[in-house]
Structures are given as C-alpha cells and as structure tokens.
C-alpha positions in Angstrom: 80.3 94.3 54.8 82.4 91.0 53.8 80.8 89.0 56.7 77.4 90.2 55.7 77.9 89.2 52.0 79.2 85.8 53.2 75.9 85.5 55.2 73.6 86.2 52.5 75.3 83.8 50.1 75.3 80.9 52.8 71.5 81.7 53.3 70.9 81.2 49.6 72.6 77.9 49.4 70.7 76.9 52.5 67.5 77.9 51.2 68.2 76.1 48.0 69.1 73.2 50.0 65.6 73.3 52.0 63.6 73.5 48.7 65.7 70.6 47.3 64.6 68.2 50.1 61.0 69.8 50.2 60.6 69.0 46.3 62.2 65.5 46.8 60.4 64.3 49.9 57.0 65.5 48.7 57.0 62.4 46.6 58.4 59.9 49.0 55.2 58.8 50.7 53.2 59.0 47.6 55.2 57.6 44.6 55.2 53.8 45.5 51.3 53.6 46.2 50.4 55.7 43.0 52.6 53.9 40.6 51.6 50.6 41.9 48.0 51.7 41.1 49.0 53.0 37.7 51.2 50.3 36.5 49.0 47.6 38.1 51.8 46.1 39.9 52.4 45.0 43.7 53.5 47.8 45.8 56.3 45.5 46.9 57.6 46.0 43.3 57.2 49.9 43.4 58.8 50.0 46.9 62.1 48.9 45.1 62.1 52.4 43.4 64.0 54.1 46.3 66.7 51.4 46.4 67.3 52.2 42.9 67.3 55.9 44.0 70.1 55.1 46.3 71.9 52.9 43.9 72.1 55.9 41.5 73.8 58.0 44.5 76.1 55.1 45.1 77.3 54.5 41.6 77.9 58.1 40.8 79.6 58.9 44.1 83.1 57.9 43.1 83.1 60.7 40.4 82.0 63.4 42.6 85.3 64.7 43.5 86.5 64.8 39.8 83.1 66.6 38.4 83.1 69.3 41.3 86.9 70.1 41.0 87.0 69.7 37.1 83.9 72.0 36.7 82.2 75.1 38.1 80.6 73.8 41.4 77.6 76.2 40.9 76.9 75.1 37.6 77.1 71.4 38.6 74.6 71.9 41.4 72.4 73.9 39.3 72.1 71.5 36.4 72.0 68.5 38.7 69.1 70.2 40.4 67.4 70.8 37.1 67.9 67.3 36.0 66.1 66.2 39.1 63.1 68.2 38.5 63.1 66.8 34.8 62.9 63.4 36.4 60.0 64.5 38.8 58.1 65.8 35.5 58.9 62.3 33.9 56.6 60.5 36.3 53.8 61.7 34.6 54.9 59.7 31.5 55.7 56.3 33.1 54.3 53.3 31.4 56.0 50.3 33.0 58.1 49.4 36.0 61.3 49.3 34.0 60.8 53.2 33.1 59.9 54.1 36.6 63.0 52.3 37.9 65.5 53.8 35.4 64.0 57.2 36.1 64.4 56.7 40.0 68.0 55.6 39.3 68.7 58.9 37.3 67.0 61.2 39.9 69.3 59.4 42.4 72.3 60.2 40.6 71.2 63.8 40.0 70.2 64.3 43.7 73.5 63.0 44.8 75.4 65.1 42.7 73.1 68.2 43.4 73.6 67.8 47.3 77.3 67.0 47.2 77.9 70.2 45.1 75.7 72.2 47.4 77.6 70.9 50.5 80.7 72.1 48.8 79.3 75.4 47.8 78.2 76.1 51.4 81.6 75.3 52.6 83.1 77.6 50.1 80.9 80.7 51.1 81.2 80.1 54.9 84.0 81.6 56.7 86.5 79.2 58.2 85.9 80.3 61.9 82.1 79.3 61.6 82.1 76.2 59.4 81.0 73.8 62.2 78.0 76.0 62.8 77.4 76.3 59.0 77.5 72.4 58.8 74.7 72.0 61.5 72.6 74.8 59.9 73.0 73.4 56.3 72.1 69.9 57.5 69.3 71.3 59.6 67.8 72.7 56.3 67.9 69.4 54.8 65.9 67.6 57.9 63.6 70.5 58.0 63.0 70.1 54.2 62.5 66.5 54.7 59.9 67.0 57.4 58.0 69.9 55.5 58.1 67.9 52.3 56.5 64.9 53.6 53.7 66.9 55.3 53.1 68.9 52.2 53.2 65.9 49.7 50.5 64.0 52.0 48.4 67.2 52.2 48.6 68.1 48.6 48.0 64.3 47.5 44.8 64.3 49.4 43.4 67.7 48.3 44.6 68.2 44.9 46.1 64.8 43.5 49.1 63.3 42.0 49.4 65.5 38.9 49.0 68.6 40.9 51.7 67.4 43.2 54.3 66.9 40.6 53.6 70.3 39.2 54.2 72.0 42.7 57.3 69.8 43.3 58.8 70.9 40.1 57.8 74.5 41.0 59.6 74.3 44.5 62.6 73.2 42.8 62.8 75.6 40.2 62.8 78.3 43.1 65.9 76.2 44.5 67.6 76.9 41.0 66.7 80.4 41.2 67.9 80.7 44.7 71.4 79.1 43.5 71.6 81.4 40.6 72.2 84.5 42.8 75.1 82.9 44.8 78.4 84.4 44.2 81.4 81.8 44.4 84.9 83.5 44.1 87.0 82.2 41.1 88.9 78.9 41.8 91.1 77.4 39.2 90.3 73.9 38.2 92.2 71.2 40.2 93.5 68.1 38.5 92.0 65.2 40.4 91.7 61.4 39.7 88.4 60.6 37.9 87.4 58.0 40.4 88.0 58.3 44.1 86.1 58.4 47.5 86.8 62.0 48.1 83.5 63.9 48.7 82.0 60.6 48.7 82.5 58.1 51.4 84.8 58.6 54.8 86.0 55.1 55.7 86.4 56.6 59.1 82.8 57.0 59.7 81.4 53.8 58.2 80.4 52.7 61.9 78.3 55.8 62.7 77.0 55.6 59.0 75.7 52.1 60.0 74.2 53.4 63.3 72.5 56.2 61.2 71.1 53.8 58.6 69.3 52.0 61.6 67.7 55.3 63.0 66.7 56.6 59.3 64.9 53.3 58.6 62.2 54.3 61.1 61.0 57.3 59.3 61.5 55.4 56.2 59.1 52.7 57.0 56.6 55.4 58.5 56.3 57.2 55.1 54.0 54.5 53.1 51.8 54.4 56.1 50.9 58.0 55.9 48.6 57.0 53.1 47.0 54.1 54.8 46.4 55.1 58.3 44.7 58.3 59.7 48.2 59.7 60.8 46.9 63.1 61.1 46.6 65.3 64.3 43.4 67.3 64.8 43.9 70.5 66.5 40.7 72.1 67.1 38.8 71.9 63.6 42.0 71.7 61.8 43.6 68.4 60.5 47.3 68.5 60.4 49.6 66.0 58.6 51.6 64.1 61.3 54.9 65.3 59.7 53.5 69.0 59.9 53.4 68.8 63.6 56.8 66.8 63.8 58.2 69.9 62.2 57.2 71.9 65.1 59.1 69.5 67.6 62.1 69.6 65.1 62.1 73.4 65.5 62.0 73.3 69.2 65.1 71.5 69.5 66.9 74.5 68.5 65.8 76.3 71.7 66.1 73.1 73.9 69.6 72.2 73.0 70.9 75.6 74.1 68.9 75.4 77.1 69.4 71.7 78.3 72.4 70.1 76.6 75.8 71.4 77.5 79.1 70.0 78.7 81.7 67.4 77.5 78.9 64.6 77.2 76.6 66.8 75.1 77.0 64.6 72.2 76.3 61.3 74.1 73.3 62.7 76.1 71.6 64.4 73.3 71.7 61.4 71.0 70.6 58.8 73.7 67.8 61.2 74.8 66.7 61.6 71.0 67.0 57.9 70.5 64.7 57.2 73.8 62.2 59.9 72.6 61.9 58.0 69.3 61.1 54.9 71.3 58.5 56.7 73.2 56.9 58.2 70.1 56.7 54.8 68.6 54.7 53.5 71.7 52.4 56.5 71.3 52.2 55.7 67.7 51.1 52.1 68.2 47.8 53.2 69.3 47.0 54.9 65.9 44.5 52.2 65.1 42.5 53.5 67.9 43.4 57.1 67.5 43.3 59.8 70.5 44.2 63.3 70.0 46.9 63.4 72.9 48.8 60.3 71.8 48.9 61.5 68.2 49.9 65.0 69.2 52.5 63.8 71.6 53.9 61.2 69.1 54.4 63.8 66.4 56.1 66.2 68.7 58.3 63.6 70.2 59.3 62.2 66.7 60.3 65.7 65.5 62.2 66.4 68.7 64.2 63.1 68.4 65.1 63.8 64.8 66.1 67.4 65.6 68.5 65.8 68.4 69.9 63.0 66.6 70.9 64.4 63.2 73.2 67.4 64.1 75.1 65.2 66.4 75.8 62.7 64.1 76.8 65.3 61.5 79.2 66.5 64.1 80.5 63.0 65.0 81.1 62.5 61.1 82.8 65.8 60.9 85.3 65.3 63.8 86.1 62.0 62.6 87.4 63.4 59.4 90.8 64.4 58.6 92.1 67.7 57.3 90.0 68.9 54.4 87.6 66.2 54.5 84.5 68.2 55.8 82.7 67.8 52.5 83.3 63.9 52.4 82.0 63.8 56.2 78.6 65.7 55.1 78.1 63.6 52.0 78.5 60.5 53.9 76.2 61.6 56.5 73.6 62.4 53.9 74.2 59.0 52.2 73.7 57.0 55.3 70.5 58.8 55.8 69.1 58.3 52.3 70.1 54.6 52.6 68.1 54.2 55.9 65.1 55.9 54.3 65.1 53.8 51.1 65.5 50.7 53.1 62.6 51.6 55.5 60.3 52.6 52.4 61.3 49.3 50.6 60.7 47.2 53.7 57.2 48.9 54.4 55.9 48.3 50.8 57.2 44.6 50.9 55.4 44.0 54.2 52.3 45.9 52.7 51.7 48.1 55.7 48.0 48.7 54.9 47.4 44.9 55.6 49.6 44.5 58.8 50.3 48.1 60.0 51.2 46.5 63.5 54.3 45.0 62.1 55.8 48.3 61.4 55.8 49.4 65.0 57.4 45.9 66.1 60.2 46.3 63.5 60.7 50.2 63.9 61.0 49.8 67.7 63.6 46.9 67.4 65.6 49.2 64.8 65.7 51.9 67.3 66.4 49.9 70.2 69.3 48.3 68.2 70.6 51.6 67.1 70.5 52.9 70.9 72.4 49.8 72.0 74.9 50.0 69.1 75.6 53.7 69.9 76.1 53.2 73.5 78.3 50.0 73.3 80.2 50.5 70.3 79.8 53.7 68.2 80.4 56.3 70.7 83.4 54.5 72.1 84.8 54.1 68.6 84.3 57.9 68.1 86.3 58.8 71.3 89.2 56.8 70.0 89.1 58.1 66.4 88.1 61.7 66.5 90.8 64.1 65.4 91.7 67.6 66.1 90.1 69.8 63.5 92.2 72.0 61.3 90.3 74.7 59.2 90.9 74.6 55.4 
C-alpha cells in the first residue's frame, strides 16, 4: 500500500511537470514572431526575450535552496506555477518591448523556481531505491512536454490564433496546479540554510557536460522560429501533422529501443553517440524542406525525436553520477538550466539571422553545432565523466 501511495504521488508530480512544459513550450515558436508584428519591431529584437527568460532563471537560482528549505515546497511550486500562468496571460496586454522583456524575465524566474521545487518534490515522494529511475521518468516528462507543447502551439496558432493559444496555455497550466494540489508531502521541519548558495542550482562538477548539452539544445532552439516560416508539417494521408508531433512518436519509441538495443558498461557512450549521429542525419534530411518530400520529412521528424530521447536521459544520468552525496536535486536543476540556455540561445540566433530570409543558414549552423557537440563528448566530456563520477549514496 505504501508503495502504491508513493507511485500515485510521483505520478501526480510528473503529470504536473509534463503540463508545465506543454504550457510553456506552446509559446516558444510563436511568441517572438507575434510580438515582433504587434510591437512593430524587428524579430531580432523580440528574439532576445528568451535570453531574458534564461536570465530570470539564473538570477533567482542562488536563492532556490533557501526558498525551498525555508518554505513548504509544495506551496512554493504551486505559487511559482501560478505566477508563470499570470505572466502568460500578461502577454495579451504588452504594449512595448520593455514590458515584454520584463514579463519574460519574471516568467523565467517563476519557471526556474517551479521546476526546482518540482524536482525536489519528485525526489521527496520517490522511494530511495528507485530514485535513479524516477529521475529519468521525471526528466522524460519534461522533454515530452516540450515536444508536445511545440507541436500543439504551432497547430493552435495556425487554426485558432494567438489569443486562443494563450487561453489554452493558461488552462493547461491550471491543470498542472490542480495535479500538484493532490500531492501529499510528509511534514519536514524547516532547515536553516544560507540565503544565497549554489545548492539546488548549479553543480560545478557538471559544468563541462552542461556546455555539451547547451550545444545540443541549441539545435532544437534554432528550429522553433522556422516552424512558422517553413512548411515543416508531415503529411500522413490526408492529415497534416506538425513536425514535432511526429517527433514525439520517435521520442516515445526510444523507451522501447533503449531496453532492446542499449546495454552493457558502454551504454551511456553508445546511446549518446548514436543519438547525436541520428540528429545529424535528421538535419541532412531536413535540409530538403525547401523541396519537401513526404519520406524525407517523416524520416527527419522521427529521427529527431529518437535523438532527443536517446541523448537527454543519459546526460541526466551523467549529471547525477557526477554529483556528491545529496546533490541529486542540484544535478537535475543544472541539467534543466543547460537545456534551457541552449534553447534560448538557439531561438535568439535564429531570430537574429531572420530564418524566414535565409533558412539554409540554419542547417549549416545547426549541423556544425551538433558535430561540435559530438566531438566534445567523445574527446573531452566522456573521459572527464569517467574520471569524476562518484559512487552514489542514497539520501
């Protein structure tokens, strides 16, 4: 019965995390383009908004540990989640670029606090014997939410417009808060901690893998603004499916493939290298989007989803195994922060380049970034990981 109770609460936290990422990523490919049109400014300017989003995460990061230990973690998570939804609703009332950037900064700070508190909650309600598996499932919910959110956002924007997209995003976020409200967290006495620290924020031992992950996340980040400019839809029969909708299928397929194909002591190395190679192949297929063919687009979308499903969980495992005793939450947050920095840098770069004018440049820069990530992983990151990884102790 206790194990069943643990499972139900972990599932609630994971569902809330999934909904959080769906709600957020629905706006990612749409917001820079819409705001550039509404505010009558170049898209290169509105592309900065996700850099301000990331800045919000970075500046509040040193206070994560104090807030989560001094206050009730569930309440922190729910209030930060609600603040994010208020920021989403606020996009309807933005009148100038300054208001937009301030709103993005506040949303980034709220998102960082919500995700860090959510990671801590997931660890709290997970049995210590299965925390490694719990980390993978919780992180997988984030990546799946990202992919589904992008696909849903592009689809809803094309069919119902921006205002409806905002309402649905807020509604999905509200469902996430509702899911969190049913989570039972055992009483824990407040811990006196320093107001400012790197605990639950930045794992210094994982900075090299973080750089590697930033290079990888940069590629899907660059792809997002293109979804509104290029015909990146896969036609299956008479149905047109968003590119990332098909990628979600590839992402889910990795759950089966990993169990069947990847085993042994070199599992991490093989899985990440194969994932990066698949992403390179996907980019090669996508470079033909200007002259779209069904087979190439379908293959590119599935391979892209497979690559993300292979790479992200193993990088998280690497971060966790580099952490010292009771730093599992810090490892998770560092992994998430590196991912969001890569996505933000990719969006800003694509908007600065104006991919609607020079879409071919995306494929060149994206492919270079993946190749650099592959070489960095093989030559530097993985050897570093083997030297620095520690034997875990549950806490």
